[in-house]
C-alpha cells in the first residue's frame, strides 16, 4: 500500500490542507504498525486513530513550523521541550483504554497536544506541567479549541495531583528514573499508569502498570522509547 506523497511546496496553510495532512498522518501510523517483518511497533485502535485524524496538531506547535506539524516525528515547542511523535501519543493513549466515564491525570502537558487527544476520549483530564509558560500556553490553546473538560496546572507532576485522585488513567510524558510512588498511590483499582522509565542516557522502556482490583500491581513492558527527563 502506498502512502500519499507529502505536500511540501504547495501547502497553503489552509484548514483544508491541514486536514489532508492529518489523513496522511493517520495512514502513516497505520502503515508503520502493519509492516510484515515481525518487528512492526504495536498497533493502535481505530478509535484512537480517529482522534489523531481529528485533533488539529498544527495549533500546538510554534507558528513557524506549522506546516511540519503532521510529520510522524517529534517537534520542538520551545523551552528545550518537544511535542512527542504522533505514533507515540497514539500508542500511549491507546494503552490507557479510556472511556467517557474516566478521569485522567497527565504529567507533562508540554504543548497540550497529548492533553487534547486524552480529552477526546476521557471524561475529565487534569494535566500538570513544570514549565509555567508552557502550562499557560497549553491552557490557552486548549481553551481556544473548546476543550472544556481539561484543567492544566503549573507544578511538579511527579507528586501527582492528590486533590482529584483517584485516577482511572495516569499518563507521564517525560521519562522517570523510577516510577514515582505518589502516582501509584493515586491510581484507582483497575486503573492504568503509562510511563517511560529509564535514565537520560539509557534506552527507556515504556511501561504500563495496572493496579489490580484484588490488590497489587501488574507491570507490562511495551517497547523502547526516548523522552525528555522528568525533573
Ligand atoms: N505531552 C507533551 C509532550 C511534552 S514533553 C506534548 O504532547 O506536547 C514532556 C513535558 O514534561 C515537558 O513539557 C516538560 O517540561 C514536562 N515535565 C518534565 N518534568 C515534569 C514534572 N516533574 N512535572 C510536570 N511536568 C514535567
mmCIF file of C-alpha atoms and ligand atoms in Angstrom:
data_model
loop_
_atom_site.group_PDB
_atom_site.id
_atom_site.type_symbol
_atom_site.label_atom_id
_atom_site.label_comp_id
_atom_site.label_asym_id
_atom_site.label_seq_id
_atom_site.Cartn_x
_atom_site.Cartn_y
_atom_site.Cartn_z
ATOM 1 C CA UNK A 1 0.000 0.000 0.000
ATOM 2 C CA UNK A 2 1.384 3.380 -0.911
ATOM 3 C CA UNK A 3 1.179 6.450 1.223
ATOM 4 C CA UNK A 4 0.075 9.662 -0.485
ATOM 5 C CA UNK A 5 3.085 11.938 -1.119
ATOM 6 C CA UNK A 6 3.821 14.742 1.348
ATOM 7 C CA UNK A 7 2.588 18.140 0.269
ATOM 8 C CA UNK A 8 5.811 20.084 0.512
ATOM 9 C CA UNK A 9 5.894 23.228 -1.554
ATOM 10 C CA UNK A 10 2.177 23.513 -2.256
ATOM 11 C CA UNK A 11 0.902 23.803 1.322
ATOM 12 C CA UNK A 12 -1.213 26.949 1.544
ATOM 13 C CA UNK A 13 -1.691 26.756 5.333
ATOM 14 C CA UNK A 14 -5.472 26.379 4.952
ATOM 15 C CA UNK A 15 -7.539 24.205 7.308
ATOM 16 C CA UNK A 16 -8.272 22.001 4.291
ATOM 17 C CA UNK A 17 -4.558 21.424 3.655
ATOM 18 C CA UNK A 18 -4.033 20.598 7.337
ATOM 19 C CA UNK A 19 -6.955 18.152 7.241
ATOM 20 C CA UNK A 20 -5.319 16.381 4.293
ATOM 21 C CA UNK A 21 -2.039 16.274 6.267
ATOM 22 C CA UNK A 22 -3.900 14.667 9.171
ATOM 23 C CA UNK A 23 -5.344 11.967 6.928
ATOM 24 C CA UNK A 24 -1.827 11.224 5.635
ATOM 25 C CA UNK A 25 -0.506 11.042 9.189
ATOM 26 C CA UNK A 26 -3.167 8.508 10.186
ATOM 27 C CA UNK A 27 -2.279 6.445 7.093
ATOM 28 C CA UNK A 28 1.421 6.624 8.011
ATOM 29 C CA UNK A 29 0.789 5.428 11.578
ATOM 30 C CA UNK A 30 -1.434 2.601 10.376
ATOM 31 C CA UNK A 31 1.185 1.565 7.824
ATOM 32 C CA UNK A 32 4.105 1.549 10.265
ATOM 33 C CA UNK A 33 2.264 -0.880 12.526
ATOM 34 C CA UNK A 34 1.444 -3.199 9.621
ATOM 35 C CA UNK A 35 4.970 -3.966 8.369
ATOM 36 C CA UNK A 36 5.124 -7.679 7.951
ATOM 37 C CA UNK A 37 8.735 -8.279 9.011
ATOM 38 C CA UNK A 38 7.702 -9.171 12.543
ATOM 39 C CA UNK A 39 9.306 -6.049 14.031
ATOM 40 C CA UNK A 40 6.442 -3.616 13.485
ATOM 41 C CA UNK A 41 5.593 -1.473 16.512
ATOM 42 C CA UNK A 42 2.416 -2.244 18.375
ATOM 43 C CA UNK A 43 -0.827 -1.347 16.574
ATOM 44 C CA UNK A 44 -3.196 1.373 17.750
ATOM 45 C CA UNK A 45 -7.009 1.083 17.884
ATOM 46 C CA UNK A 46 -9.225 2.605 15.205
ATOM 47 C CA UNK A 47 -10.845 4.735 17.914
ATOM 48 C CA UNK A 48 -7.545 6.420 18.822
ATOM 49 C CA UNK A 49 -6.552 6.805 15.155
ATOM 50 C CA UNK A 50 -9.857 8.610 14.548
ATOM 51 C CA UNK A 51 -8.879 11.095 17.267
ATOM 52 C CA UNK A 52 -5.430 11.614 15.692
ATOM 53 C CA UNK A 53 -7.353 12.334 12.484
ATOM 54 C CA UNK A 54 -9.382 14.983 14.272
ATOM 55 C CA UNK A 55 -7.172 16.960 16.706
ATOM 56 C CA UNK A 56 -5.516 19.971 14.994
ATOM 57 C CA UNK A 57 -1.866 19.271 15.874
ATOM 58 C CA UNK A 58 -0.731 22.372 13.948
ATOM 59 C CA UNK A 59 -2.342 24.538 16.626
ATOM 60 C CA UNK A 60 0.010 23.091 19.241
ATOM 61 C CA UNK A 61 3.327 23.850 17.527
ATOM 62 C CA UNK A 62 5.089 27.189 17.021
ATOM 63 C CA UNK A 63 3.618 29.120 14.086
ATOM 64 C CA UNK A 64 6.869 28.963 12.049
ATOM 65 C CA UNK A 65 6.753 25.166 11.883
ATOM 66 C CA UNK A 66 3.012 24.644 11.476
ATOM 67 C CA UNK A 67 3.301 23.060 8.064
ATOM 68 C CA UNK A 68 5.568 20.391 9.578
ATOM 69 C CA UNK A 69 3.048 19.595 12.310
ATOM 70 C CA UNK A 70 1.803 16.362 10.777
ATOM 71 C CA UNK A 71 5.096 14.580 10.207
ATOM 72 C CA UNK A 72 5.280 11.385 12.260
ATOM 73 C CA UNK A 73 8.151 12.686 14.389
ATOM 74 C CA UNK A 74 8.696 14.872 17.467
ATOM 75 C CA UNK A 75 8.939 18.687 17.097
ATOM 76 C CA UNK A 76 10.424 21.455 19.260
ATOM 77 C CA UNK A 77 7.897 23.527 21.232
ATOM 78 C CA UNK A 78 10.321 25.915 22.954
ATOM 79 C CA UNK A 79 11.804 25.929 26.484
ATOM 80 C CA UNK A 80 14.002 22.994 25.409
ATOM 81 C CA UNK A 81 10.949 20.740 25.233
ATOM 82 C CA UNK A 82 9.389 18.709 22.462
ATOM 83 C CA UNK A 83 5.957 17.562 21.369
ATOM 84 C CA UNK A 84 6.084 13.759 21.132
ATOM 85 C CA UNK A 85 5.933 11.742 17.920
ATOM 86 C CA UNK A 86 2.258 11.265 16.918
ATOM 87 C CA UNK A 87 2.610 7.462 16.888
ATOM 88 C CA UNK A 88 3.829 7.540 20.495
ATOM 89 C CA UNK A 89 0.974 9.846 21.517
ATOM 90 C CA UNK A 90 -1.470 7.426 19.884
ATOM 91 C CA UNK A 91 0.159 4.364 21.445
ATOM 92 C CA UNK A 92 0.292 5.780 24.979
ATOM 93 C CA UNK A 93 -3.318 6.924 24.731
ATOM 94 C CA UNK A 94 -4.447 3.529 23.464
ATOM 95 C CA UNK A 95 -2.688 1.758 26.343
ATOM 96 C CA UNK A 96 -4.910 3.630 28.828
ATOM 97 C CA UNK A 97 -8.088 2.180 27.232
ATOM 98 C CA UNK A 98 -10.143 5.241 28.075
ATOM 99 C CA UNK A 99 -13.847 5.903 28.042
ATOM 100 C CA UNK A 100 -16.002 8.940 28.762
ATOM 101 C CA UNK A 101 -16.669 7.965 32.389
ATOM 102 C CA UNK A 102 -12.990 8.196 33.251
ATOM 103 C CA UNK A 103 -10.776 10.732 34.930
ATOM 104 C CA UNK A 104 -7.204 11.059 33.758
ATOM 105 C CA UNK A 105 -4.051 12.683 35.078
ATOM 106 C CA UNK A 106 -1.348 13.720 32.624
ATOM 107 C CA UNK A 107 2.143 14.628 33.855
ATOM 108 C CA UNK A 108 3.987 16.811 31.322
ATOM 109 C CA UNK A 109 1.414 18.927 29.454
ATOM 110 C CA UNK A 110 4.014 20.413 27.097
ATOM 111 C CA UNK A 111 2.161 21.887 24.139
ATOM 112 C CA UNK A 112 -1.138 20.331 25.234
ATOM 113 C CA UNK A 113 -1.477 18.141 22.132
ATOM 114 C CA UNK A 114 -1.491 14.861 24.051
ATOM 115 C CA UNK A 115 -3.877 16.502 26.525
ATOM 116 C CA UNK A 116 -6.344 17.239 23.707
ATOM 117 C CA UNK A 117 -6.137 13.642 22.484
ATOM 118 C CA UNK A 118 -6.926 12.422 26.008
ATOM 119 C CA UNK A 119 -9.776 14.929 26.347
ATOM 120 C CA UNK A 120 -11.447 13.487 23.233
ATOM 121 C CA UNK A 121 -11.648 10.041 24.837
ATOM 122 C CA UNK A 122 -11.860 10.560 28.626
ATOM 123 C CA UNK A 123 -14.441 12.308 30.780
ATOM 124 C CA UNK A 124 -12.090 14.689 32.558
ATOM 125 C CA UNK A 125 -8.394 15.436 32.167
ATOM 126 C CA UNK A 126 -6.116 17.030 34.751
ATOM 127 C CA UNK A 127 -2.679 17.929 33.434
ATOM 128 C CA UNK A 128 0.435 19.239 35.185
ATOM 129 C CA UNK A 129 3.397 20.984 33.562
ATOM 130 C CA UNK A 130 6.503 22.078 35.448
ATOM 131 C CA UNK A 131 7.451 24.857 32.970
ATOM 132 C CA UNK A 132 4.920 27.590 33.811
ATOM 133 C CA UNK A 133 4.901 29.389 30.399
ATOM 134 C CA UNK A 134 4.220 26.068 28.649
ATOM 135 C CA UNK A 135 1.368 25.327 31.058
ATOM 136 C CA UNK A 136 -0.114 28.740 30.298
ATOM 137 C CA UNK A 137 0.244 28.379 26.549
ATOM 138 C CA UNK A 138 -1.260 24.884 26.544
ATOM 139 C CA UNK A 139 -4.205 26.004 28.698
ATOM 140 C CA UNK A 140 -4.806 28.879 26.277
ATOM 141 C CA UNK A 141 -4.718 26.661 23.170
ATOM 142 C CA UNK A 142 -6.975 24.022 24.734
ATOM 143 C CA UNK A 143 -9.469 26.704 25.765
ATOM 144 C CA UNK A 144 -9.441 28.253 22.281
ATOM 145 C CA UNK A 145 -10.179 24.858 20.780
ATOM 146 C CA UNK A 146 -13.105 24.385 23.169
ATOM 147 C CA UNK A 147 -11.794 21.578 25.368
ATOM 148 C CA UNK A 148 -13.936 22.269 28.426
ATOM 149 C CA UNK A 149 -13.086 19.030 30.234
ATOM 150 C CA UNK A 150 -9.406 19.877 30.773
ATOM 151 C CA UNK A 151 -7.657 21.600 33.681
ATOM 152 C CA UNK A 152 -3.965 22.492 33.352
ATOM 153 C CA UNK A 153 -1.837 23.456 36.329
ATOM 154 C CA UNK A 154 1.798 24.599 36.563
ATOM 155 C CA UNK A 155 3.763 22.475 39.017
ATOM 156 C CA UNK A 156 5.671 19.275 39.679
ATOM 157 C CA UNK A 157 3.556 16.370 38.500
ATOM 158 C CA UNK A 158 5.841 13.688 39.952
ATOM 159 C CA UNK A 159 3.851 14.098 43.166
ATOM 160 C CA UNK A 160 0.635 13.642 41.214
ATOM 161 C CA UNK A 161 -2.386 15.840 41.894
ATOM 162 C CA UNK A 162 -3.924 14.350 45.060
ATOM 163 C CA UNK A 163 -6.955 16.685 45.165
ATOM 164 C CA UNK A 164 -8.551 14.958 42.183
ATOM 165 C CA UNK A 165 -7.344 11.389 42.842
ATOM 166 C CA UNK A 166 -8.008 8.555 42.310
ATOM 167 C CA UNK A 167 -7.479 8.400 38.551
ATOM 168 C CA UNK A 168 -8.607 5.751 36.087
ATOM 169 C CA UNK A 169 -5.586 6.543 33.970
ATOM 170 C CA UNK A 170 -2.286 8.348 34.518
ATOM 171 C CA UNK A 171 -0.038 9.257 31.602
ATOM 172 C CA UNK A 172 3.508 10.515 32.107
ATOM 173 C CA UNK A 173 5.094 12.100 29.044
ATOM 174 C CA UNK A 174 8.636 12.526 30.438
ATOM 175 C CA UNK A 175 10.986 9.714 31.444
ATOM 176 C CA UNK A 176 11.355 8.879 35.139
ATOM 177 C CA UNK A 177 14.352 7.033 36.608
ATOM 178 C CA UNK A 178 11.857 5.134 38.695
ATOM 179 C CA UNK A 179 8.081 5.060 38.868
ATOM 180 C CA UNK A 180 7.036 7.848 41.285
ATOM 181 C CA UNK A 181 5.255 6.163 44.249
ATOM 182 C CA UNK A 182 2.753 9.049 44.525
ATOM 183 C CA UNK A 183 1.429 8.185 41.065
ATOM 184 C CA UNK A 184 0.879 4.538 42.004
ATOM 185 C CA UNK A 185 -0.987 5.646 45.114
ATOM 186 C CA UNK A 186 -3.287 7.912 43.099
ATOM 187 C CA UNK A 187 -4.343 5.138 40.734
ATOM 188 C CA UNK A 188 -7.820 3.669 41.194
ATOM 189 C CA UNK A 189 -8.002 -0.150 41.468
ATOM 190 C CA UNK A 190 -8.349 -1.291 37.856
ATOM 191 C CA UNK A 191 -6.647 1.928 36.691
ATOM 192 C CA UNK A 192 -3.601 2.125 34.417
ATOM 193 C CA UNK A 193 -0.383 4.124 34.538
ATOM 194 C CA UNK A 194 1.605 4.550 31.315
ATOM 195 C CA UNK A 195 5.135 5.838 31.829
ATOM 196 C CA UNK A 196 8.559 5.816 30.159
ATOM 197 C CA UNK A 197 11.173 4.598 32.652
ATOM 198 C CA UNK A 198 14.937 4.919 32.375
ATOM 199 C CA UNK A 199 17.832 7.353 32.743
ATOM 200 C CA UNK A 200 18.708 10.203 30.412
ATOM 201 C CA UNK A 201 21.380 8.225 28.530
ATOM 202 C CA UNK A 202 19.701 4.844 28.688
ATOM 203 C CA UNK A 203 17.206 3.214 26.416
ATOM 204 C CA UNK A 204 13.954 3.975 28.177
ATOM 205 C CA UNK A 205 11.219 1.420 28.488
ATOM 206 C CA UNK A 206 7.587 2.294 28.028
ATOM 207 C CA UNK A 207 5.700 0.565 30.855
ATOM 208 C CA UNK A 208 2.052 0.023 31.567
ATOM 209 C CA UNK A 209 1.270 -0.610 35.213
ATOM 210 C CA UNK A 210 -2.219 -1.783 36.128
ATOM 211 C CA UNK A 211 -3.479 -1.603 39.680
ATOM 212 C CA UNK A 212 -5.217 -4.912 40.247
ATOM 213 C CA UNK A 213 -8.733 -4.884 41.677
ATOM 214 C CA UNK A 214 -7.564 -7.619 44.055
ATOM 215 C CA UNK A 215 -4.544 -5.583 45.195
ATOM 216 C CA UNK A 216 -1.002 -5.218 43.895
ATOM 217 C CA UNK A 217 0.262 -4.030 40.529
ATOM 218 C CA UNK A 218 0.900 -5.710 37.214
ATOM 219 C CA UNK A 219 3.747 -4.384 35.015
ATOM 220 C CA UNK A 220 3.949 -4.786 31.257
ATOM 221 C CA UNK A 221 6.919 -3.757 29.143
ATOM 222 C CA UNK A 222 5.608 -2.274 25.895
ATOM 223 C CA UNK A 223 8.546 -1.014 23.803
ATOM 224 C CA UNK A 224 11.751 1.061 23.889
ATOM 225 C CA UNK A 225 11.170 4.842 23.686
ATOM 226 C CA UNK A 226 13.004 8.142 24.009
ATOM 227 C CA UNK A 227 11.661 11.008 26.126
ATOM 228 C CA UNK A 228 12.971 14.156 27.798
ATOM 229 C CA UNK A 229 13.629 13.541 31.507
ATOM 230 C CA UNK A 230 11.098 14.086 34.255
ATOM 231 C CA UNK A 231 12.563 16.799 36.501
HETATM 232 N N1 LIG B 1 2.705 15.620 26.055
HETATM 233 C C1 LIG B 1 3.535 16.674 25.524
HETATM 234 C C2 LIG B 1 4.987 16.246 25.461
HETATM 235 C C3 LIG B 1 5.771 17.105 26.323
HETATM 236 S S1 LIG B 1 7.459 16.651 26.603
HETATM 237 C C4 LIG B 1 3.016 17.138 24.192
HETATM 238 O O1 LIG B 1 2.147 16.472 23.629
HETATM 239 O O2 LIG B 1 3.430 18.188 23.719
HETATM 240 C C5 LIG B 1 7.449 16.415 28.365
HETATM 241 C C6 LIG B 1 6.986 17.570 29.201
HETATM 242 O O3 LIG B 1 7.102 17.169 30.558
HETATM 243 C C7 LIG B 1 7.832 18.840 29.063
HETATM 244 O O4 LIG B 1 6.994 19.912 28.724
HETATM 245 C C8 LIG B 1 8.429 19.016 30.472
HETATM 246 O O5 LIG B 1 8.568 20.375 30.847
HETATM 247 C C9 LIG B 1 7.414 18.296 31.350
HETATM 248 N N2 LIG B 1 7.905 17.853 32.654
HETATM 249 C C10 LIG B 1 9.113 17.341 32.974
HETATM 250 N N3 LIG B 1 9.168 17.044 34.272
HETATM 251 C C11 LIG B 1 7.946 17.361 34.811
HETATM 252 C C12 LIG B 1 7.383 17.273 36.135
HETATM 253 N N4 LIG B 1 8.071 16.807 37.169
HETATM 254 N N5 LIG B 1 6.096 17.676 36.303
HETATM 255 C C13 LIG B 1 5.369 18.163 35.266
HETATM 256 N N6 LIG B 1 5.858 18.277 34.003
HETATM 257 C C14 LIG B 1 7.125 17.873 33.775
#
